[in-house]
Amino acid sequence: TGRSPQVKAFVTQDIPLYHNLEMKHLPGADPELVLLSRRYEELERIPLSDMTREEINQLVQELGFYRKETPDAPVPEEFQFAPAKPLPVLRPPQAPTTDGKTPPKWDKEERPDL
C-alpha cells in the first residue's frame, strides 16, 4: 500500500519544526498521530491517511504543538511543556477529606498529566 504524499511531506518537512512532536516509523502501519501524556500513557489516536498536509499542520497546531521557524530555533519558555490541548478528564466522585471539606476538582480544561 502506498502512503499519501501529503502525509510523507508532513513527516519529512514539518515534523522537525514542531517542539515535542516525534516520528516513530512502524513498517506496514497506517500513519496516525498518537497523543501521549507526560507519563507516556496513550490518550488518543488520530488517523492521518486521508488528511492533507495542511489539515495535519492545522490539527497539530490546534492540539497545542509549538511550531518553530527552523528545526534548531529556540522554544519560548511558555511552550517548553507544550502541547496541552485539554481532553475531557473523567474522574471518580471525590470523597470528603478528613477535615470534612471536599477536595478541589480538576477543571475540565486542566490536564495535570499532560
Tab-separated table of C-alpha atoms in Angstrom:
chain	number	residue	atom	x	y	z
A	1	THR	CA	0.000	0.000	0.000
A	2	GLY	CA	1.318	3.438	-0.875
A	3	ARG	CA	1.482	6.218	1.678
A	4	SER	CA	-0.075	9.559	0.971
A	5	PRO	CA	2.435	12.068	-0.425
A	6	GLN	CA	0.713	14.658	1.798
A	7	VAL	CA	1.485	12.659	4.958
A	8	LYS	CA	5.024	11.941	3.749
A	9	ALA	CA	5.640	15.660	3.153
A	10	PHE	CA	4.353	16.432	6.657
A	11	VAL	CA	6.614	13.763	8.180
A	12	THR	CA	9.753	14.794	6.315
A	13	GLN	CA	9.339	18.568	6.172
A	14	ASP	CA	7.056	19.650	9.019
A	15	ILE	CA	7.679	17.352	11.991
A	16	PRO	CA	11.219	18.733	12.531
A	17	LEU	CA	9.673	22.184	13.079
A	18	TYR	CA	7.401	21.097	15.940
A	19	HIS	CA	8.509	21.018	19.553
A	20	ASN	CA	7.724	17.737	21.366
A	21	LEU	CA	6.456	16.016	18.223
A	22	GLU	CA	8.333	12.870	17.269
A	23	MET	CA	8.066	10.438	14.383
A	24	LYS	CA	8.173	6.721	15.047
A	25	HIS	CA	8.231	4.556	11.930
A	26	LEU	CA	6.232	1.344	12.207
A	27	PRO	CA	6.597	-0.717	8.997
A	28	GLY	CA	3.220	-1.547	7.474
A	29	ALA	CA	1.218	0.611	9.883
A	30	ASP	CA	-1.141	3.300	8.645
A	31	PRO	CA	0.060	6.780	9.655
A	32	GLU	CA	-1.571	8.105	12.795
A	33	LEU	CA	-0.932	10.733	15.408
A	34	VAL	CA	-0.693	9.169	18.867
A	35	LEU	CA	-1.126	11.611	21.743
A	36	LEU	CA	0.622	10.664	24.972
A	37	SER	CA	0.534	12.076	28.484
A	38	ARG	CA	3.706	13.173	30.251
A	39	ARG	CA	3.789	9.661	31.676
A	40	TYR	CA	3.646	8.242	28.148
A	41	GLU	CA	0.126	6.943	28.615
A	42	GLU	CA	-1.830	6.857	25.368
A	43	LEU	CA	-4.598	9.459	25.308
A	44	GLU	CA	-5.852	9.372	21.729
A	45	ARG	CA	-5.052	8.065	18.217
A	46	ILE	CA	-5.885	10.143	15.149
A	47	PRO	CA	-5.614	8.536	11.674
A	48	LEU	CA	-3.743	10.735	9.189
A	49	SER	CA	-4.034	8.734	5.930
A	50	ASP	CA	-6.905	10.752	4.469
A	51	MET	CA	-5.684	14.176	5.602
A	52	THR	CA	-3.808	16.772	3.570
A	53	ARG	CA	-0.535	18.211	4.782
A	54	GLU	CA	-2.304	21.473	5.580
A	55	GLU	CA	-5.005	19.672	7.588
A	56	ILE	CA	-2.381	17.789	9.604
A	57	ASN	CA	-0.478	21.012	10.320
A	58	GLN	CA	-3.695	22.723	11.413
A	59	LEU	CA	-4.609	19.787	13.661
A	60	VAL	CA	-1.182	19.659	15.296
A	61	GLN	CA	-1.271	23.398	15.992
A	62	GLU	CA	-4.831	23.187	17.359
A	63	LEU	CA	-3.591	20.451	19.697
A	64	GLY	CA	-1.075	22.960	21.059
A	65	PHE	CA	2.201	21.858	19.480
A	66	TYR	CA	4.598	24.776	19.072
A	67	ARG	CA	5.898	25.303	15.513
A	68	LYS	CA	9.392	26.766	15.281
A	69	GLU	CA	10.686	28.853	12.386
A	70	THR	CA	13.595	26.424	11.876
A	71	PRO	CA	14.322	22.998	13.403
A	72	ASP	CA	17.062	24.462	15.633
A	73	ALA	CA	15.166	27.598	16.715
A	74	PRO	CA	14.724	28.063	20.468
A	75	VAL	CA	11.370	27.289	22.050
A	76	PRO	CA	9.899	30.046	24.273
A	77	GLU	CA	9.666	29.052	27.923
A	78	GLU	CA	5.855	29.094	27.921
A	79	PHE	CA	5.892	26.354	25.251
A	80	GLN	CA	8.530	24.090	26.810
A	81	PHE	CA	5.900	21.655	28.060
A	82	ALA	CA	3.502	22.106	25.138
A	83	PRO	CA	1.340	20.659	23.767
A	84	ALA	CA	-1.530	20.527	26.107
A	85	LYS	CA	-4.872	20.737	24.411
A	86	PRO	CA	-7.162	19.586	27.184
A	87	LEU	CA	-9.028	16.381	26.680
A	88	PRO	CA	-12.051	15.572	28.828
A	89	VAL	CA	-10.987	14.231	32.192
A	90	LEU	CA	-13.134	11.562	33.752
A	91	ARG	CA	-12.551	11.452	37.483
A	92	PRO	CA	-14.308	9.358	40.098
A	93	PRO	CA	-16.519	11.212	42.592
A	94	GLN	CA	-14.456	12.846	45.328
A	95	ALA	CA	-14.964	11.804	48.939
A	96	PRO	CA	-14.662	14.460	51.647
A	97	THR	CA	-11.253	14.778	53.270
A	98	THR	CA	-10.636	14.219	56.980
A	99	ASP	CA	-11.361	17.885	57.664
A	100	GLY	CA	-14.817	17.470	56.105
A	101	LYS	CA	-14.016	19.538	53.015
A	102	THR	CA	-14.348	18.111	49.543
A	103	PRO	CA	-11.021	18.242	47.684
A	104	PRO	CA	-10.909	20.607	44.705
A	105	LYS	CA	-11.979	19.057	41.417
A	106	TRP	CA	-9.907	19.465	38.288
A	107	ASP	CA	-11.432	21.885	35.880
A	108	LYS	CA	-12.224	20.093	32.620
A	109	GLU	CA	-9.724	22.375	30.931
A	110	GLU	CA	-6.865	21.285	33.211
A	111	ARG	CA	-4.774	18.233	32.473
A	112	PRO	CA	-2.074	17.767	35.122
A	113	ASP	CA	-0.826	14.673	33.325
A	114	LEU	CA	-0.098	16.454	30.033
